[in-house]
XYZ file of C-alpha atoms in Angstrom:
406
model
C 0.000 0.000 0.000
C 1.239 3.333 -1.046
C 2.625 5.875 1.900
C 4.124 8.721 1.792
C 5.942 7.629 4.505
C 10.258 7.984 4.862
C 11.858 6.079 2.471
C 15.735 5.032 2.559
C 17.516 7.987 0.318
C 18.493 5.963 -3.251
C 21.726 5.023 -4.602
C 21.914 6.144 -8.389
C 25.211 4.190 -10.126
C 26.888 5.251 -12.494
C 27.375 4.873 -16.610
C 27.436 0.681 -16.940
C 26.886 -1.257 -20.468
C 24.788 -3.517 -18.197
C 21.801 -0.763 -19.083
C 21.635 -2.715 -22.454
C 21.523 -6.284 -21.309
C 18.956 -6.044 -18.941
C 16.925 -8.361 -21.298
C 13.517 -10.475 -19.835
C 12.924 -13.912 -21.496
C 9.407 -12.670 -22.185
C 10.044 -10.337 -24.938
C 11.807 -13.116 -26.813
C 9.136 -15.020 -27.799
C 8.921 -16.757 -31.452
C 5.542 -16.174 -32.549
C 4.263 -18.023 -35.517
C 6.049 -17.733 -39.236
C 5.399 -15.361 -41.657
C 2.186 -13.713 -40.362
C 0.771 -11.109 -42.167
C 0.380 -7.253 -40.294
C -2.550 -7.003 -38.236
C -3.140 -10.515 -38.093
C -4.321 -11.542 -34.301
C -2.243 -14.670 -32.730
C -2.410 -16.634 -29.512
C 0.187 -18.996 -29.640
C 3.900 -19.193 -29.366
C 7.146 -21.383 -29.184
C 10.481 -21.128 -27.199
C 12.794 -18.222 -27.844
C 14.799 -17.800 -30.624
C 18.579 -16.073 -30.615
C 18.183 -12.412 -30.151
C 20.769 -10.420 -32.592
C 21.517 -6.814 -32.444
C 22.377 -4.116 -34.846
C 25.219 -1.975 -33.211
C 26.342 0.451 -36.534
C 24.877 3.220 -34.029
C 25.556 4.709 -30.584
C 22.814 2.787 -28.750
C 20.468 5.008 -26.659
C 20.589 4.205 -23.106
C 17.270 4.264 -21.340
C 18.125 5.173 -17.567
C 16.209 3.139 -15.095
C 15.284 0.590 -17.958
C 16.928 -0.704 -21.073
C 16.264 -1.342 -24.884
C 13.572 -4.065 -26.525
C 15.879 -7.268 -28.082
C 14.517 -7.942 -31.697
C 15.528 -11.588 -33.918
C 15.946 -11.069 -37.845
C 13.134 -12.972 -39.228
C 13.425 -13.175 -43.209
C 14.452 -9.663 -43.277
C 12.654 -8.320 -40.326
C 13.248 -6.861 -36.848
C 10.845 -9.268 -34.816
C 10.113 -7.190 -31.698
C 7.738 -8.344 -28.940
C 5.743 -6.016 -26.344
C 3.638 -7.256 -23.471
C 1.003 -5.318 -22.130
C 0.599 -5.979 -18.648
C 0.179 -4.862 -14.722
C 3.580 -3.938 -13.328
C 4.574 -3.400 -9.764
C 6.520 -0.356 -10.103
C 9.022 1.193 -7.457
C 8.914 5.445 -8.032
C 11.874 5.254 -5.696
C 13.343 3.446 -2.473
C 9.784 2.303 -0.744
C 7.497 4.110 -3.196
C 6.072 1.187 -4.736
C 2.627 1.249 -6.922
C 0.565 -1.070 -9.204
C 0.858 0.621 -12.442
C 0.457 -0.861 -16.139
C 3.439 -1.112 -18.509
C 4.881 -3.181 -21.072
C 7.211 -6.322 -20.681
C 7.298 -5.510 -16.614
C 8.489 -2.086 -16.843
C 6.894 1.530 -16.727
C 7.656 2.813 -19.257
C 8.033 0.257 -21.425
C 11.397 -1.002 -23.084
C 12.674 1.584 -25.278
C 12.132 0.088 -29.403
C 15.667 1.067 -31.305
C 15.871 0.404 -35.194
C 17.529 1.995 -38.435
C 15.603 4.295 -40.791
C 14.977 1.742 -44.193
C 14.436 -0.978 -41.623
C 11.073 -3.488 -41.873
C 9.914 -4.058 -38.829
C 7.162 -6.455 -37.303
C 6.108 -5.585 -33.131
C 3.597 -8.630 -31.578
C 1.988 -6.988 -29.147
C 0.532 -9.385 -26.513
C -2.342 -8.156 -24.193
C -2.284 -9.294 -20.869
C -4.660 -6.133 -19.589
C -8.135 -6.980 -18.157
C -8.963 -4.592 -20.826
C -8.752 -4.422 -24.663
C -5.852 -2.268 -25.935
C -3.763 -1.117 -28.697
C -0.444 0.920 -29.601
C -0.129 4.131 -31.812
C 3.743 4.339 -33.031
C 3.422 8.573 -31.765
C 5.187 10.139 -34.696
C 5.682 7.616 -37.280
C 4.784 7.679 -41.017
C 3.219 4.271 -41.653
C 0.053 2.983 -43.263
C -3.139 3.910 -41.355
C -4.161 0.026 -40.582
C -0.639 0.613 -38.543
C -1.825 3.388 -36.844
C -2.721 1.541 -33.744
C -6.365 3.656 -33.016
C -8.827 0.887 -31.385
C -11.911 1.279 -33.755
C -10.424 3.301 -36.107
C -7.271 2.081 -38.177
C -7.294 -1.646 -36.684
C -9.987 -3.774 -34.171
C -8.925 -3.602 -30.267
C -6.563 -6.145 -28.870
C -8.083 -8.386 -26.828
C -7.235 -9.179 -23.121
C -5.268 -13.012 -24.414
C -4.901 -11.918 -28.074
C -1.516 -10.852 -29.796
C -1.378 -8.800 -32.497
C 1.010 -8.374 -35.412
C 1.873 -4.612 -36.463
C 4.370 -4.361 -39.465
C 5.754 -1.392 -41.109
C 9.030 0.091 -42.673
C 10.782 2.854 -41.155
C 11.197 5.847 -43.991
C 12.584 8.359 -41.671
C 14.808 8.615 -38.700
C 14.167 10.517 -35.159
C 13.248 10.876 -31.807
C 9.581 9.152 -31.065
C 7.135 7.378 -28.981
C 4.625 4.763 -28.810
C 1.290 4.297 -26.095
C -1.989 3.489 -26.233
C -4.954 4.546 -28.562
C -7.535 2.854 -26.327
C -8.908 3.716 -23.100
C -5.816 6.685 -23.104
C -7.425 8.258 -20.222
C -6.358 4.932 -17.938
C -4.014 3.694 -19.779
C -1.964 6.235 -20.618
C -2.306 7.420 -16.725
C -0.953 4.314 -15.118
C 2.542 4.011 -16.982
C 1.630 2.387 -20.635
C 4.210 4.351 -23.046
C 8.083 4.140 -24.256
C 10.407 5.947 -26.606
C 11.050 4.087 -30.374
C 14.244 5.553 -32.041
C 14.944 5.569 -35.594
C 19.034 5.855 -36.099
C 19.891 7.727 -39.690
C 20.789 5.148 -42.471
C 24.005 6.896 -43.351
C 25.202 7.746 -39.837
C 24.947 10.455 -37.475
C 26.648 13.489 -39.370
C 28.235 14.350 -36.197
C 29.044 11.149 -34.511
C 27.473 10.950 -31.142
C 29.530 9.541 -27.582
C 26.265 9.260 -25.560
C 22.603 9.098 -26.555
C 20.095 9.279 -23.364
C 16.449 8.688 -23.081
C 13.902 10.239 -21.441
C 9.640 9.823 -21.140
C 7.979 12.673 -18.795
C 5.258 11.990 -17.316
C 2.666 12.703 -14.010
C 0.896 10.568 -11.626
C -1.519 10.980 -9.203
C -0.453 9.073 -5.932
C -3.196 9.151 -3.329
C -2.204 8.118 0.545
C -3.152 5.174 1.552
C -3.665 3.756 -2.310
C -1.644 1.761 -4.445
C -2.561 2.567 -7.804
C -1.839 5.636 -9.733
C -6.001 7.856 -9.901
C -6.855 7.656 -13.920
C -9.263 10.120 -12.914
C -7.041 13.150 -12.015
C -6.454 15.827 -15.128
C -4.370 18.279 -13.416
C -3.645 17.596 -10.133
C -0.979 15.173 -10.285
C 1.050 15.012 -7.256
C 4.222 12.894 -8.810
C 6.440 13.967 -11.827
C 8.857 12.007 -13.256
C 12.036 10.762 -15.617
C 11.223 7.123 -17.219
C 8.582 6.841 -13.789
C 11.259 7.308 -11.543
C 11.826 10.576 -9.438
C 15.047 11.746 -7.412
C 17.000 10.130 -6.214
C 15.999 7.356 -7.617
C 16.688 8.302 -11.298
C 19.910 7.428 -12.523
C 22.905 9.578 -13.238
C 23.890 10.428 -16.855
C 27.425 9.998 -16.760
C 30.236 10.930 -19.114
C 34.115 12.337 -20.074
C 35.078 15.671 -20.327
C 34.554 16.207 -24.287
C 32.587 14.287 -25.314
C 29.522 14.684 -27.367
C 26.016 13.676 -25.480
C 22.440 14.025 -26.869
C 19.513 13.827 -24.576
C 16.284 12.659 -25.973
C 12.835 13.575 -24.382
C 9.266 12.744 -25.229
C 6.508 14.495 -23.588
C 4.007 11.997 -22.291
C 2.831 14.109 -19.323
C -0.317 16.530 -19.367
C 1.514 19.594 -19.100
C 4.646 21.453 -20.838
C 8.086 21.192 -19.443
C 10.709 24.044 -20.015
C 13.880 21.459 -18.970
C 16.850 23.215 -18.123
C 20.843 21.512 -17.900
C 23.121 23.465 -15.374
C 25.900 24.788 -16.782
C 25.958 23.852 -20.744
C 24.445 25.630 -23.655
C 22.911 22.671 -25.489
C 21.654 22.886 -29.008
C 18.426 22.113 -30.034
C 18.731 19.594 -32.994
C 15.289 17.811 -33.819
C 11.773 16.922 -32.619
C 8.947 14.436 -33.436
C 8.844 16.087 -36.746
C 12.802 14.717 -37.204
C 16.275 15.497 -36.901
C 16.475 19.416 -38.160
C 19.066 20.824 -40.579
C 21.744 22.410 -38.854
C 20.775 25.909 -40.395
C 18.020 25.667 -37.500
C 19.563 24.679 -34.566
C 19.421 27.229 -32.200
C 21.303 27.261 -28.917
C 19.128 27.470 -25.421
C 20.019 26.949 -22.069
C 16.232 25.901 -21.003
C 13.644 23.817 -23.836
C 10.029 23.363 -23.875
C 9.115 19.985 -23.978
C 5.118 20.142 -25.028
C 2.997 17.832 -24.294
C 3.024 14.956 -26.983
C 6.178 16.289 -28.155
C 9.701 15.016 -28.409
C 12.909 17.057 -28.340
C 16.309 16.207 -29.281
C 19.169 18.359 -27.631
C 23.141 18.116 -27.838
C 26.296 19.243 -25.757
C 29.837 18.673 -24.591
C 29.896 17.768 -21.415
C 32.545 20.274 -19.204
C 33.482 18.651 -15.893
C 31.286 18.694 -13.001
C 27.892 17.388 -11.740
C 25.174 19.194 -12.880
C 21.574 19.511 -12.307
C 19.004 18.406 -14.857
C 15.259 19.338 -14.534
C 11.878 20.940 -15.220
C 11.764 24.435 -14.706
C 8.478 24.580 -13.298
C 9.063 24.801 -9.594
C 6.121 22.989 -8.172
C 6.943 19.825 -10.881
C 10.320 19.913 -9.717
C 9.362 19.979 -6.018
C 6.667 17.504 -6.211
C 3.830 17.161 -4.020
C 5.445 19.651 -0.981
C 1.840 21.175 0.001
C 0.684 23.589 -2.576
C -2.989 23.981 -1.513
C -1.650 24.860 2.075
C -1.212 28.109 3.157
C 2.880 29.377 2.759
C 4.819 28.876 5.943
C 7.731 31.071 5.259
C 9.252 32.932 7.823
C 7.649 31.089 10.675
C 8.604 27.618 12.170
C 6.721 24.623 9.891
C 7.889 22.054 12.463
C 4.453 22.619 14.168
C 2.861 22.842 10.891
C 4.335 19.901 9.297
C 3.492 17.995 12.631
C -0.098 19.297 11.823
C -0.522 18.368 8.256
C 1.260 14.934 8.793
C -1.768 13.625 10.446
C -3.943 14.045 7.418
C -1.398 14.000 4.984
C 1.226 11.341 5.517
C 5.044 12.608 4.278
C 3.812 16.138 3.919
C 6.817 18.472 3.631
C 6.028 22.197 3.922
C 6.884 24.485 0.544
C 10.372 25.589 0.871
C 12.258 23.534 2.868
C 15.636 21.367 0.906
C 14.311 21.554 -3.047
C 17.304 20.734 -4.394
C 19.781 21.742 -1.323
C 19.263 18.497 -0.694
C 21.271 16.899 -3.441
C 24.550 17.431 -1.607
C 23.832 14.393 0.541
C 22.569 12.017 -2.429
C 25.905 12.905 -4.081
C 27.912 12.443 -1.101
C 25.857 8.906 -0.962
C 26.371 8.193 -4.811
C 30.438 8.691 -4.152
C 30.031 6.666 -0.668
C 28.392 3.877 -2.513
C 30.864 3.703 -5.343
C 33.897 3.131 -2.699
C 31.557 0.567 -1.003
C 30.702 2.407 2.242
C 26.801 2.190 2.260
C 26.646 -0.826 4.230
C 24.280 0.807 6.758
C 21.962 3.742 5.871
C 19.501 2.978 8.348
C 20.219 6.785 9.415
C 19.356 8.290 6.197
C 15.932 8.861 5.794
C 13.662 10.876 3.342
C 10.202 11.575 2.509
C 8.692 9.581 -0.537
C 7.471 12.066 -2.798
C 10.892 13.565 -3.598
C 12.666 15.685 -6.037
C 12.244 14.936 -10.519
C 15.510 15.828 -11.092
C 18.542 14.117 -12.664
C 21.987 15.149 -13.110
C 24.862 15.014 -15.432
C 28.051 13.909 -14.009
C 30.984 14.535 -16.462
C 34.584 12.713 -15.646
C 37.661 14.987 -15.941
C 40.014 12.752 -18.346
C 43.220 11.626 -16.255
C-alpha cells in the first residue's frame, strides 16, 4: 500500500553497459512464421537467438533498457507485453501501475531508418488495448487507433503490427484505447529511428527520457486515472530523485539527450551549466541551419525534443523548470509557511497527509547528501543507511556527471 511515509535515500550508479543487457525472457518469444500485419495470434514457441544491430551509438534508457529484436526473413521481430507492473517510483514508493514487458515505461524500441519491422503486441490487460507508433509515417491500418485504423486487442490476443521505417528521429509509442487509464498508469516508451548513413556528427552518448505525471493518493496503491491536473508525482522514465539514474560521461565528449513528452503539461527542462543545441523533434532530426542554442527547452505535451552538448566537468543539475513539478507534491494547496517555524505545521498536516513536507524547505539543497551517498556507494561504504531517511514524494531531477580525463 502506497505511503508517503520515509523512504531510505536511493543510490543512483553510475554509466554501466549492463543498461543494455537487462533483457527479460518474455520479450523473446517466437511467434508463428510469416504472419501477415494485423493478423491476431495466440500462440507461441520457445525463444529464438536475439541479434543486435550496433552500426549506431545505442540510446541508453536510464532506469530501464532497450527491446531485443531476432531477424526474421528480413525483419526486426520485436515483442511487447502489455501488462500490470509493480513499479518502485523510488526506495519504498512502490505502486501497481500498467506497462509493457514488466516495466513503466516500457522497453525503449531502437531500429535503423529503411528498416522493416514487425512488433507482436501481446495483451495481458483486463482490458482491450492497442499501440499508436506517436510520430511515425506508416500505413493507417498501422496506426494503432482501437476502432479506427485496426480492431482492439483483446485481453489473451496478440497482435502483429508491421511497417518500414522511412525516416529517422526521436519518437514514442502508447496506447490509442482507453488513453485516459491507460496512458495514466505508466503504458508508453520511446522508439528511435538511427539515420541510415550515420549520425553526421558522430554521437559519444545518446540518453532517453519519457515525462510523465501521476496521481499518488495516501493510503492507495494505484496511480487515480481520474485526475487531469492535479498530479502530485512527476517524473524521468517513472522514476523521481534520487531514484533516477545519473547520466554519466568524459570531459569532451559529445552527449544528446532525448525527451518525449508523455505528461499533461509542458516542461521548459533546463541543464546546469551547458548551452545545449536544439537539434530535432517528433517532426525529425532538423538541418543544422536551425539549430538554435538554449540553455532551457520546452518539452510540449506529446512532443519530443532532441538536444546536444559537450559535457565540461562537473555534476550538474538536470530538470523541469516549473518549480512545483520539480518539487513535487510539498503542500501547494496549504497556506505558505515562510518565515515562521513549519515544524508545528508539518506535525499538523502529517496527520492528514502522511510525508507532507512544507513548501520551501531542501528543493534541491538536498542533493549534496545524495551525491555524497552516490560517491560513498561507489567506494563501497553504504553498508548501513539505516540513518538516512527521506520523505517519498521527492525531487524529478537528474543530473549530469561529467569525468575529468586523467
Amino acid at each position: 500500500m502506497i505511503t508517503r511515509r520515509n523512504i531510505l535515500a536511493g543510490i543512483t550508479g553510475l554509466f554501466s553497459l549492463g543498461l543494455f543487457g537487462k533483457l527479460r525472457a518474455e520479450m523473446t518469444h517466437d511467434m508463428q512464421h510469416d504472419m501477415p500485419p494485423g493478423n491476431k495470434i495466440t500462440t507461441d514457441k520457445p525463444a529464438a537467438k536475439v541479434s543486435r544491430q550496433t552500426n549506431y551509438t545505442p540510446v541508453i534508457t536510464l532506469n530501464g533498457h532497450t527491446l531485443p529484436y531476432r531477424m526474421k526473413n528480413g525483419v526486426k521481430e520485436f515483442h511487447l507485453i502489455a501488462e500490470e507492473v509493480e513499479h518502485e517510483f523510488a526506495p519504498g514508493c512502490v505502486a501497481k501501475c500498467w506497462g509493457y514487458n514488466g516495466t513503466t515505461p516500457g522497453p525503449t524500441i531502437e531500429a535503423v531508418e529503411g528498416d522493416r519491422v514487425r512488433i507482436l503486441v501481446t495483451n495481458k490487460l483486463p482490458e482491450h488495448t492497442s499501440i499508436h507508433w506517436h510520430g511515425i509515417l506508416l500505413p493507417s491500418g498501422m496506426d494503432g487507433v482501437g476502432g479506427l485504423s485496426q480492431p482492439h486487442i483483446k485481453p489473451g490476443e496478440t497482435y502483429a503490427y508491421e511497417f518500414t521505417l522511412n525516416q529517422h528521429g526521436t519518437y514514442m509509442y502508447h496506447p490509442h484505447a482507453d488513453e485516459m487509464v491507460q496512458l495514466a498508469v505508466g503504458m508508453m516508451g520511446m522508439f528511435i529511428i538511427h539515420p541510415k548513413d550515420g549520425e553526421e556528427i558522430p554521437i559519444d552518448r545518446d540518453y532517453c527520457f519519457v515525462l510523465h505525471n501521476w496521481a499518488l493518493h495516501p493510503g492507495t496503491y494505484r496511480p487515480d486515472p481520474s485526475i487531469m491536473v492535479d498530479f502530485d508525482l512527476w517524473t524521468f522514465n517513472s522514476k523521481v530523485f534520487p531514484a533516477i539514474e545519473p547520466m554519466v560521461a568524459r570531459t569532451g565528449e559529445r552527449l544528446r539527450i532525448r525527451m518525449g513528452n508523455l505528461s499533461m503539461w509542458n516542461h521548459p527542462i533546463h541543464l546546469h551549466g551547458h548551452t545545449y543545441w536544439v537539434t530535432g523533434s517528433d517532426g525529425g532530426r532538423w538541418p543544422q541551419s536551425i539549430w538554435r542554442p538554449e540553455t532551457t527547452e520546452i518539452v510540449g505535451v506529446g512532443q519530443t525534443r532532441d538536444i546536444e552538448f559537450i559535457a565540461y566537468p562537473g555534476d550538474w543539475a538536470f530538470h523541469c523548470h516549473m518549480s512545483h513539478h520539480t518539487m513535487n507534491a510539498m503542500g501547494h494547496g496549504i497556506a505558505n509557511p515562510l518565515g515562521v517555524d513549519q515544524a508545528d505545521v508539518a506535525r499538523k498536516v502529517q496527520s492528514l497527509l502522511p510525508g507532507y513536507v512544507p513548501m520551501g524547505r531542501d528543493g534541491m539543497a538536498e542533493h549534496s547528501e545524495h551525491l555524497a551517498m552516490a560517491e560513498k556507494a561507489a567506494k563501497g561504504e553504504m553498508d548501513n543507511m539505516s540513518g538516512m531517511r527521506r520523505a517519498c514524494i521527492t525531487v524529478p531531477v537528474s543530473r549530469a556527471r561529467v569525468i575529468p580525463y586523467r
